XYZ file of C-alpha atoms in Angstrom:
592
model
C 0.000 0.000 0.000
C 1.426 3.386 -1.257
C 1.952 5.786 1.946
C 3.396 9.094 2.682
C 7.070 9.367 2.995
C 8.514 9.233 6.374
C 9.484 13.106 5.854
C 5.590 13.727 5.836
C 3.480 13.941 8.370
C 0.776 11.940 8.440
C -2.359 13.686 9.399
C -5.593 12.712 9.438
C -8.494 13.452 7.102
C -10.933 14.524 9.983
C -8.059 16.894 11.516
C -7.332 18.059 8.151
C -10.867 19.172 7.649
C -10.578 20.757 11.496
C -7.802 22.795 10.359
C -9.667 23.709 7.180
C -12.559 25.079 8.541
C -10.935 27.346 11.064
C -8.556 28.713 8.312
C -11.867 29.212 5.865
C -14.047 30.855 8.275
C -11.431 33.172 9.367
C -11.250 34.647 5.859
C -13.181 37.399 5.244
C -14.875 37.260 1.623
C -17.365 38.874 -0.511
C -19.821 37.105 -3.299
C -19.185 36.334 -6.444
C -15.470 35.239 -5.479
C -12.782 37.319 -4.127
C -11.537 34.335 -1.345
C -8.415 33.857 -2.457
C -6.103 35.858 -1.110
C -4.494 39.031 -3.574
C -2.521 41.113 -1.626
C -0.918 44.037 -4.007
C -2.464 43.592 -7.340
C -0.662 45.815 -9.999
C -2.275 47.088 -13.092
C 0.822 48.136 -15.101
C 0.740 46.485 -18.432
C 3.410 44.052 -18.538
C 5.931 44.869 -20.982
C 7.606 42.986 -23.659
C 11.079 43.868 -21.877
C 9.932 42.078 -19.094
C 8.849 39.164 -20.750
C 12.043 38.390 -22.712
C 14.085 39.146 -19.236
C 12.507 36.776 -17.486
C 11.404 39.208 -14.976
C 9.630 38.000 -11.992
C 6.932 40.295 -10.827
C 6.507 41.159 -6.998
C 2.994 40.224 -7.292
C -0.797 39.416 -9.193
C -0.932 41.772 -12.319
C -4.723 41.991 -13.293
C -5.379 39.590 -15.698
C -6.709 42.036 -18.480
C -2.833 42.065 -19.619
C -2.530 38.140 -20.383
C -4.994 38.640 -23.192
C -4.975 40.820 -25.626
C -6.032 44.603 -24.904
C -8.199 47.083 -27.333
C -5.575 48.069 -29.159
C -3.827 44.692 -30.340
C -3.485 43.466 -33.827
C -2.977 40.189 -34.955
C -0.316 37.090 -34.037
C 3.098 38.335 -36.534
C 3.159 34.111 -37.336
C 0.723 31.094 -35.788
C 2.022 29.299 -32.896
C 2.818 25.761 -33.566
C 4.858 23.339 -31.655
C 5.637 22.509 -27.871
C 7.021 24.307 -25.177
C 9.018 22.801 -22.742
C 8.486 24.382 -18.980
C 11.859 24.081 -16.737
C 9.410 24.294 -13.529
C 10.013 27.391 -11.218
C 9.767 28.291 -7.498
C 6.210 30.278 -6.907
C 5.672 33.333 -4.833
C 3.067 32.330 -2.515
C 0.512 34.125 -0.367
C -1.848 32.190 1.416
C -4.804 33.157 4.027
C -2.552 31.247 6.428
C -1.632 33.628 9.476
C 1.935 32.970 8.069
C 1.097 33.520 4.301
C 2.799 30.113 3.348
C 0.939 26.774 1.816
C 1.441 23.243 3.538
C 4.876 22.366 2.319
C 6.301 19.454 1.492
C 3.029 17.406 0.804
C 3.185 13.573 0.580
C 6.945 14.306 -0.307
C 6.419 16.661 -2.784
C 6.875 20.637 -3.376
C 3.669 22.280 -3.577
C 5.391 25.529 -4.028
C 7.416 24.755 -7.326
C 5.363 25.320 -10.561
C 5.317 21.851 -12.423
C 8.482 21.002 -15.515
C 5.997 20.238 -18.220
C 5.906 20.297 -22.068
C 2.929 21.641 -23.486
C 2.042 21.617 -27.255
C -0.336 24.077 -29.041
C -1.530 25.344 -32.146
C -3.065 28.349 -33.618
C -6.775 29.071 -35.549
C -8.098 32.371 -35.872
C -6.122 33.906 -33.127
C -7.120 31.361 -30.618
C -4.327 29.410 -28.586
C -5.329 25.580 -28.271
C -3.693 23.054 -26.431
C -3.475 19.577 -28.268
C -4.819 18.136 -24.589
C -6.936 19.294 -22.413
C -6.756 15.917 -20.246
C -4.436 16.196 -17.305
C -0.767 16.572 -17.506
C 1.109 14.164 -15.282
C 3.726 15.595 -13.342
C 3.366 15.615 -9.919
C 2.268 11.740 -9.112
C 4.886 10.861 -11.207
C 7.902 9.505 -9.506
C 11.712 11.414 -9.585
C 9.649 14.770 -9.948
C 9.787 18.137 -7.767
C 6.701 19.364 -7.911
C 3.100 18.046 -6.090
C 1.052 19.706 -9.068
C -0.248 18.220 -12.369
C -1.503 20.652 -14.692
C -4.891 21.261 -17.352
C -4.199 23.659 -19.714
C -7.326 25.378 -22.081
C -7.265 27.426 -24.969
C -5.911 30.723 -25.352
C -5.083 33.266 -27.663
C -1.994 34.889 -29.561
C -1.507 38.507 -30.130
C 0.713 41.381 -30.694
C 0.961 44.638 -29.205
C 1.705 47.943 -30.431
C 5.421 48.195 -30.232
C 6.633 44.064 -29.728
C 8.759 44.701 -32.757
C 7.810 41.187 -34.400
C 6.916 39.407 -31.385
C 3.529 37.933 -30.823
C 2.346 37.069 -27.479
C 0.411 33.827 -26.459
C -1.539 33.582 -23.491
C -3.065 30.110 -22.201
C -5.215 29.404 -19.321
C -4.652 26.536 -16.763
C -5.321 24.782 -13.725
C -3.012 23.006 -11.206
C -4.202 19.980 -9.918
C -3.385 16.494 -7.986
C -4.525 13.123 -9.639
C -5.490 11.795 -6.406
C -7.530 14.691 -5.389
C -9.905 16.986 -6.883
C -9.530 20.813 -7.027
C -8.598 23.512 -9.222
C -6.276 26.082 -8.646
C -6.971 28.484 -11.872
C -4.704 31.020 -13.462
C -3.127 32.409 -16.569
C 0.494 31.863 -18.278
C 1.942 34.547 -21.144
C 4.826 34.584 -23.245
C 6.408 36.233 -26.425
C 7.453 34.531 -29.537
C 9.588 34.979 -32.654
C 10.410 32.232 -35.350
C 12.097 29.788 -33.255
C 12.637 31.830 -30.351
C 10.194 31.927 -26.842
C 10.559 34.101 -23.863
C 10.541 32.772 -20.138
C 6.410 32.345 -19.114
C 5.226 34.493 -16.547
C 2.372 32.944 -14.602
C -0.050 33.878 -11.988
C -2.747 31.515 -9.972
C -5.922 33.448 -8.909
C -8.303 31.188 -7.806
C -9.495 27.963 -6.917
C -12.572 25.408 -6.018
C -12.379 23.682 -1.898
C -8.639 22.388 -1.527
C -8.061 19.271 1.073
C -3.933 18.295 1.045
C -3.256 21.559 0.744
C -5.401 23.290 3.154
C -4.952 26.915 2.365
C -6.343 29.239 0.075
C -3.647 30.932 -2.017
C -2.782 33.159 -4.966
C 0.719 32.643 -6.394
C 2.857 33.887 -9.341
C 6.203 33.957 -10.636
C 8.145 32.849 -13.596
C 9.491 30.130 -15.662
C 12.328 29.191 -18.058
C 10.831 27.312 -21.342
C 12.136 26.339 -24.812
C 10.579 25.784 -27.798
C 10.521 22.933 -30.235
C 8.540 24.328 -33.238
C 6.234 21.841 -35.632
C 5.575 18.311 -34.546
C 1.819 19.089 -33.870
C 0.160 15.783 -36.322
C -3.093 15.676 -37.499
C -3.656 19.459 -37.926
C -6.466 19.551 -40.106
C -8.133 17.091 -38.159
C -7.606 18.900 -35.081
C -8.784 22.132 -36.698
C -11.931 20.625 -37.630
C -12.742 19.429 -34.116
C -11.955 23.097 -32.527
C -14.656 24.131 -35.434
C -17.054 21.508 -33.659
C -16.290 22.189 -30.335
C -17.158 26.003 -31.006
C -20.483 25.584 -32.724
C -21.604 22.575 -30.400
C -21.156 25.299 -27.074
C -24.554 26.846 -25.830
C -25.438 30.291 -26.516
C -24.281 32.381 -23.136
C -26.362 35.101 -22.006
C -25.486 37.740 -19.206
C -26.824 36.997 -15.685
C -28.327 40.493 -15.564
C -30.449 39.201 -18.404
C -32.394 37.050 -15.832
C -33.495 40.132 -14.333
C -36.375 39.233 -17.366
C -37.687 36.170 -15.536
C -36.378 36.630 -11.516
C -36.732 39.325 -9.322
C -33.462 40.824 -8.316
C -34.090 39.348 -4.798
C -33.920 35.991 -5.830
C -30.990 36.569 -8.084
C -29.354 38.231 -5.402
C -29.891 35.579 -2.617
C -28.164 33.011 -5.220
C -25.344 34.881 -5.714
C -24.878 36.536 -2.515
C -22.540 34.032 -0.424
C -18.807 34.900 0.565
C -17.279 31.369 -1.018
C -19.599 31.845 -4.591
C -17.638 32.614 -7.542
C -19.799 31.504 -10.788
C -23.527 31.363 -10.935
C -25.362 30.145 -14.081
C -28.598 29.002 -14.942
C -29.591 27.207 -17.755
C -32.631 28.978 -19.216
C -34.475 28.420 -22.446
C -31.645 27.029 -23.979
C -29.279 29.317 -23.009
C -26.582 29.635 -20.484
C -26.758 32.657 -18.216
C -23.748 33.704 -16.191
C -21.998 35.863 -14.014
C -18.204 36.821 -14.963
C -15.265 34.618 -13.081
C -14.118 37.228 -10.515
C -10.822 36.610 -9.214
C -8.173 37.853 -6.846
C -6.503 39.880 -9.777
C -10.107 40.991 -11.491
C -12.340 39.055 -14.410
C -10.922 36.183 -15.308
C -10.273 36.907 -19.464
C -10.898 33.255 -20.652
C -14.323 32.627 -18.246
C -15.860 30.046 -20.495
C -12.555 27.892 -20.808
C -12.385 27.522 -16.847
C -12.490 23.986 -15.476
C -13.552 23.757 -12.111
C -12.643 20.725 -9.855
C -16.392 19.899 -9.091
C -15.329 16.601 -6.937
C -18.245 14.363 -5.695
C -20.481 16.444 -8.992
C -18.847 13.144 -10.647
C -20.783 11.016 -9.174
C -23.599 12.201 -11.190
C -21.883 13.944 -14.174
C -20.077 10.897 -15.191
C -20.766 7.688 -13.289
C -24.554 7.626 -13.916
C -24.241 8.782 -17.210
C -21.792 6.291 -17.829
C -24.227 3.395 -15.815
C -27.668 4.862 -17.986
C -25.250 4.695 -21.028
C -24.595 1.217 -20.758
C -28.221 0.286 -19.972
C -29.361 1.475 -22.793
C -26.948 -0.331 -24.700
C -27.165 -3.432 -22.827
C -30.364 -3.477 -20.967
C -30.969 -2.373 -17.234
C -30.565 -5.768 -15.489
C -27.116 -6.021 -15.007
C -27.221 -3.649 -12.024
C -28.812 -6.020 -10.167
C -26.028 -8.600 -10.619
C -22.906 -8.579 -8.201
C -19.984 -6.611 -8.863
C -18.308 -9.842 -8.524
C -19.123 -11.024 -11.470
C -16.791 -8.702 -13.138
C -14.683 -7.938 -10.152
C -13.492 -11.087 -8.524
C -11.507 -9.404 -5.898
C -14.588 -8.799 -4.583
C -15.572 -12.366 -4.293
C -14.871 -12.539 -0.554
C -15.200 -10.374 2.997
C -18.964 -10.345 2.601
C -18.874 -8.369 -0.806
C -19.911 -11.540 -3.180
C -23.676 -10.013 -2.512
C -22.964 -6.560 -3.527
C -24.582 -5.447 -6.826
C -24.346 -2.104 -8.561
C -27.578 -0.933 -7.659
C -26.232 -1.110 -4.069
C -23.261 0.813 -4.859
C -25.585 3.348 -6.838
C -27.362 3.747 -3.816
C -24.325 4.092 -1.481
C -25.491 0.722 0.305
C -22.745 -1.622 0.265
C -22.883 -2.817 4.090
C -19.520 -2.281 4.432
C -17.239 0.539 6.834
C -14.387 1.300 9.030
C -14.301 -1.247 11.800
C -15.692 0.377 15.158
C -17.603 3.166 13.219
C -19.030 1.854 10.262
C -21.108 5.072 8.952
C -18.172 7.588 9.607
C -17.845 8.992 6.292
C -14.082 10.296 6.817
C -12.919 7.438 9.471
C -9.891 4.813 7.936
C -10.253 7.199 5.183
C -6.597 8.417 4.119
C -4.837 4.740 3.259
C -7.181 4.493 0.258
C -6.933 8.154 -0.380
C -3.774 7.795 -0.866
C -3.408 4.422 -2.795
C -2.519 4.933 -6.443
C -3.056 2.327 -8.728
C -5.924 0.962 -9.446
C -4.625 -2.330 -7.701
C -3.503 -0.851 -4.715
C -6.988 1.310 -4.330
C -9.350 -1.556 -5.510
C -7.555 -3.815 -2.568
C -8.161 -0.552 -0.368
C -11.497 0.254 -1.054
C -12.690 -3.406 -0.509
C -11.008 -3.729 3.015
C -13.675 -2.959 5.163
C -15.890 -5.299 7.022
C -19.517 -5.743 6.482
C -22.194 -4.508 8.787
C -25.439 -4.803 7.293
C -27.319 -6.364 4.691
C -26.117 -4.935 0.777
C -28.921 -2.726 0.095
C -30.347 -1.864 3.398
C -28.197 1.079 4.917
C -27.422 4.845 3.359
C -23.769 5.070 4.294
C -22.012 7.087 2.136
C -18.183 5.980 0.842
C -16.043 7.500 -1.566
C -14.688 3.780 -1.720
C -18.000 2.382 -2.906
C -18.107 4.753 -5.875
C -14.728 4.243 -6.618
C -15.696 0.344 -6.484
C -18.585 0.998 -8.844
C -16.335 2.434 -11.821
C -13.879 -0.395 -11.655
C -16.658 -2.964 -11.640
C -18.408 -0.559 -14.701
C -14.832 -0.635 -16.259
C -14.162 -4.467 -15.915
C -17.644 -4.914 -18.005
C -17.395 -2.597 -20.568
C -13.888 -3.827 -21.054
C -15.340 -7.483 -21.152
C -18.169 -6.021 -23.321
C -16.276 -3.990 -26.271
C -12.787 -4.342 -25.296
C -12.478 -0.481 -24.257
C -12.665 1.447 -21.215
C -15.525 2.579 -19.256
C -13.643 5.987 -20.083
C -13.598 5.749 -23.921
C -17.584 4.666 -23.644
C -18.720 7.486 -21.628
C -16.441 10.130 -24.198
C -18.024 8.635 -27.010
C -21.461 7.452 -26.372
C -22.322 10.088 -23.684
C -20.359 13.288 -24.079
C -19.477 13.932 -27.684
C -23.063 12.817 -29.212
C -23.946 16.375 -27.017
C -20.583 18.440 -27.775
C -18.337 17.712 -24.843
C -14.862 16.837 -26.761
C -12.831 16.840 -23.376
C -13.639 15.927 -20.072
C -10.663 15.240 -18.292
C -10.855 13.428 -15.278
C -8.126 11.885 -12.426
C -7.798 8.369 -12.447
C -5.389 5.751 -10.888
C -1.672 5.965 -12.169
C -0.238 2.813 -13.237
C 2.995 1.803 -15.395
C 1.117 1.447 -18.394
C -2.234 3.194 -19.702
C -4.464 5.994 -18.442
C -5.445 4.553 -15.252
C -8.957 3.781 -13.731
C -11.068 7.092 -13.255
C -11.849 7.871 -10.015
C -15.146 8.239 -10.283
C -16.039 8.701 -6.728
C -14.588 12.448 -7.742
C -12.368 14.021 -10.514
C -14.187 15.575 -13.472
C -12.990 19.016 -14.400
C -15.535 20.391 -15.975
C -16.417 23.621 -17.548
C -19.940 25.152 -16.940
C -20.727 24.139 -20.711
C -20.233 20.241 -19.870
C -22.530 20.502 -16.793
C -25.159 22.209 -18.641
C -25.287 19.795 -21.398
C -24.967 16.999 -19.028
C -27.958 18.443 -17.098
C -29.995 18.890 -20.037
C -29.432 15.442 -21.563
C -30.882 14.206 -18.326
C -33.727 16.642 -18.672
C -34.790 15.723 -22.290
C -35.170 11.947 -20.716
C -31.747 10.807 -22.028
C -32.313 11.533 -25.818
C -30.036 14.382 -27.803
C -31.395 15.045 -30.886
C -33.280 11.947 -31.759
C -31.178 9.716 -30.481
C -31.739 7.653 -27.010
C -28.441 8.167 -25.182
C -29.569 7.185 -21.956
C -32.152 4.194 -20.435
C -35.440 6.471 -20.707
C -36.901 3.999 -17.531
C -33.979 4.986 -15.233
C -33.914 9.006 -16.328
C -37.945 8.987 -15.236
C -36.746 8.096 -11.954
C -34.330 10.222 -11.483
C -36.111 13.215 -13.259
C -38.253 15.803 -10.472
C -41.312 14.291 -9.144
C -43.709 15.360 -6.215
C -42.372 12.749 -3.936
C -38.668 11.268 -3.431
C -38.057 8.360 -6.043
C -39.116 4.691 -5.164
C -36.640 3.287 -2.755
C -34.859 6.912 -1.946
C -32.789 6.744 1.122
C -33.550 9.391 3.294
C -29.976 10.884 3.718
C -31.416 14.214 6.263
C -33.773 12.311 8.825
C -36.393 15.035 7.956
C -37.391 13.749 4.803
C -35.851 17.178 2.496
C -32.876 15.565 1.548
C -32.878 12.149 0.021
C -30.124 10.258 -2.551
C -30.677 7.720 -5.058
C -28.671 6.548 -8.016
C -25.658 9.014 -7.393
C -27.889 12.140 -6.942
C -29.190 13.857 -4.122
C -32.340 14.943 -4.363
C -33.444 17.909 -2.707
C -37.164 19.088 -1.620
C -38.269 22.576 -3.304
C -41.174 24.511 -1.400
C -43.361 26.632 -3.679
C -44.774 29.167 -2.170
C -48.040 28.300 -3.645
C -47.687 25.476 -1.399
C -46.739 22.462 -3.110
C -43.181 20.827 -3.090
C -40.932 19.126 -5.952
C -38.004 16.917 -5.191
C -35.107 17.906 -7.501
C -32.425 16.401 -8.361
C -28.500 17.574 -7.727
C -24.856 17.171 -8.115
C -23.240 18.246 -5.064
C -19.677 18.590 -4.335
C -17.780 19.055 -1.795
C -16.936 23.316 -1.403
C -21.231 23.648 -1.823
C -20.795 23.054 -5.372
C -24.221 22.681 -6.684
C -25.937 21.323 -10.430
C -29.873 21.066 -9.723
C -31.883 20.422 -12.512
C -35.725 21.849 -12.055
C -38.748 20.958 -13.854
C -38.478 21.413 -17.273
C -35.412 22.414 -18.767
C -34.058 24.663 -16.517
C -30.682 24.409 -14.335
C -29.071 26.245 -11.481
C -25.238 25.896 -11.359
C -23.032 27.669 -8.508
C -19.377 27.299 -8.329
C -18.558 27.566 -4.752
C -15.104 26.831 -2.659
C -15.958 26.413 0.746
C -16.988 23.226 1.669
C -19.224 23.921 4.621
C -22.481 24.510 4.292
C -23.656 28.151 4.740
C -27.321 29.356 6.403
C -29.897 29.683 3.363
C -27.929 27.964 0.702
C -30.217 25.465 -0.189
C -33.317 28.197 0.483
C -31.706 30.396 -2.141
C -31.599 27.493 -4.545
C -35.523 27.228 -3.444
C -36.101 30.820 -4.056
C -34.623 31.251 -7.738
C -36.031 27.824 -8.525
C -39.559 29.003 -7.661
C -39.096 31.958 -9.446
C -37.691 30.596 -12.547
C -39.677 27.448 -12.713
C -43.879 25.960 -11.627
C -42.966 23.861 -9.123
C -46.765 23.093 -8.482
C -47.236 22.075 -12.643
């Protein structure tokens, strides 16, 4: 079993998430996202001088200058090859009473920007990475760095007096494979010909951290080199970005809901401390507010990715289990993972079926505490092959009867993707990751959805499942409204119709709900919660929702409506699921 070097301490989950609330609630915030800690943010525009020095700032620059301003013309040549990132030392500043970030974690630097090569090419101005999957680096072994990186498309430029140099700008997130939050920001750098200047970066804000505790900003600068040409398959890849573009929903301006909400209820949906993004999903089209940041609007606000953790549940593992239902028919989640899983053949798990896991009702726990969510938690945190975590997940005793307790286990989702792997693999001889991209999200114009998996010597690895989808508001809303049209895009079924219509809002929890609140307003059932909505006429609706951990929040009303909010604090603040209630009554006849 992998564990933490002997240099790192190991500290527990539960004391982790101690720590983490103190530090969070101590932070003074305003809506729509300005957590993360700024300090001094400059507005000088950052010249070209600067760039080709190498020049580290001494802190955030507002991110208006790593895209192009009024005044620039277009790229002197397209960008087209791979840049090679030497890795650099970042300037931190945390909301830590010392202004630092937990350092080393699990042996690694958290502070040192990941040594990565990065390839791109150029259409119409636009910067785009030839992956948007995640960038191994910092699970890797004989690396500095803790980080892996996502990088989204960008755009190349010049400026009034860069004498022949063209600027690119990229956006990106730092990540962890075996965890599941963003920490967003912006890179820039000059090129001519062959030549490249040292990338200046800056991070500037980010969805509910656990390893690393503290909320930071950070910046600094990198050596790189370029190796121009070697991108293959241009045209094709050309012709995708083409897709990608027209396939996106229109995107409105959240003021614009001012036409259907009262400014109250638009208010009270936006008005938390830890909310940066709100959408809704509205007629077909996707309302938002900007991405406010530590160092202002975020320039490239529909490329974000936001680490939505337990939002996977939903987002891809049911899609993924409705998916192969169709294809197959509904019945096998009634049979025992061990049919496909044979480590699971023994310790009392030989009765376990995918609807069980579905439902979060294995019967199994830590020993001594068997509903404690967080208890025995870390060793299969940890774990990082799909071996290793498999073994992990399935080493915990049996307490009740498969199917007859709520108890709630990253491990048993995690459990349920290997076991929906190991048949799709049996059935078609792919991965339960290939399916889902190409039955589920392409069909509706999602072309990437990276996602963390396990990390093995050979191959992708096994997706977490249980959490690890970084998703941009675009892939949620589609995701949402593929559920909402009964699993059917455009004529064709995508999803088991029978198991949508259960999931879909009705006037009373689903059939075999388990009531997950004791009060009957909260229930969950088939990776979602669902979530009681009052009307004020006086009826009530039980929706259903992604949640993630941070308050991150996908609830799909009646109809074809959605409510996203990005949030990063993970506890639960007073009227957060009211406000939900509020815009949802407004927006929405509950009582129809």
């Amino acid at each position: 079993m992998p564990v933490a070097p002997a240099s790192t301490p190991r500290i527990s989950r539960l004391a982790l998430i101690v720590a983490l609330i103190a530090a969070l609630l101590s932070v003074p915030g305003s809506a729509e996202g300005e957590t993360p800690p700024g300090g001094v943010v400059s507005t000088d525009p950052i010249a070209l001088a600067d760039l080709i020095a190498g020049a580290t700032p001494d802190g955030l620059t507002v991110n208006e200058h790593f895209a192009p301003s009024r005044r620039a013309r277009p790229a002197a040549a397209p960008f087209r090859g791979t840049i090679h990132l030497a890795g650099a030392t970042m300037n931190v500043l945390s909301d830590a009473a010392s202004g630092e970030i937990s350092n080393p974690v699990l042996g690694k630097d958290t502070t040192f920007f990941p040594d990565v090569s990065l390839s791109f090419f150029t259409v119409h101005g636009q910067l785009i990475p030839t992956t948007q999957h995640v960038v191994r680096n910092g699970v890797l072994d004989g690396t500095r760095s803790y980080w892996d990186i996502i990088v989204q498309p960008g755009r190349v430029w010049r400026e009034q007096g860069d004498r022949g140099w063209s600027r690119a700008a990229f956006p990106f997130a730092l990540v962890n494979s075996i965890e599941g939050e963003t920490h967003n920001g912006v890179a820039l750098f000059a090129y001519r010909g062959q030549e490249m200047t040292p990338v200046r970066f800056q991070v500037v804000q980010m969805t509910s951290p656990f390893y690393v505790p503290e909320y930071f900003t950070a910046w600094g600068t990198t050596d790189a080199t370029y190796q121009r040409g070697g991108v293959t398959g241009l045209a094709q890849r050309i012709r995708r970005f083409h897709a990608e573009q027209r396939a996106r929903l229109p995107v409105g301006d959240w003021a614009e809901l001012a036409r259907y909400a009262t400014d109250a209820a638009l208010t009270s949906y936006t008005d938390f401390a830890d909310v940066f993004q709100s959408a809704v999903v509205y007629d077909g089209v996707l309302y938002r507010t900007d991405c406010p940041t530590a160092a202002g609007p975020f320039p490239y606000c529909d490329a974000v990715r936001y680490g939505v953790w337990s939002v996977t549940k939903s987002s891809m593992m049911n899609a993924a289990i409705l998916a192969l239902a169709q294809r197959y028919g509904s019945a096998f989640i009634d049979e025992p993972i061990a049919t496909y899983v044979p480590e699971a053949a023994t310790g009392g798990w030989d009765g376990v079926t995918y609807r069980d896991l579905m439902m979060m009702a294995s019967g199994h726990g830590p020993e001594g505490d068997p509903t404690c969510y967080l208890c025995d938690y870390d060793r299969w945190y940890v774990a990082l092959s799909e071996a290793d975590k498999t073994a992990e997940a399935l080493d915990y005793p049996p307490f009740a009867e498969p199917g007859t307790v709520f108890n709630y286990r990253d491990q048993d989702a995690f459990l349920l993707g290997v076991a929906l792997d190991r048949f799709v693999e049996a059935k078609e001889g792919r991965s339960v990751w290939e399916f889902l991209a190409h039955e589920v999200y392409q069909p509706i114009g999602i072309f990437h959805a990276p996602t963390n998996a396990t990390v093995d010597p050979a191959g992708p690895g096994q997706p977490l499942m249980a959490y690890g989808h970084y998703a941009t508001l675009d892939d949620l809303a589609k995701i949402s409204l593929l559920f909402q049209n009964g699993g059917a895009w455009k004529g064709r079924q995508i999803l088991d119709a029978d198991l949508v219509a259960q999931i879909l809002p009705k006037a009373d929890p689903p059939v075999g709900a388990f009531d997950s609140s004791g009060d009957g307003t909260t229930y969950y059932f088939f990776d979602w919660w669902h979530q009681r909505l009052d009307s004020n006429e006086g009826c009530s609706v039980y929706v259903p929702q992604m949640s993630g951990w941070g308050g991150i929040t996908v609830t799909l009303l009646p109809g074809d409506t959605v409510l996203l909010r990005m949030r990063n604090l993970w506890v639960d603040t007073p009227n957060s699921q009211a406000s939900i209630n509020a815009l949802g009554d407004e927006l929405v006849d509950l009582c129809s």
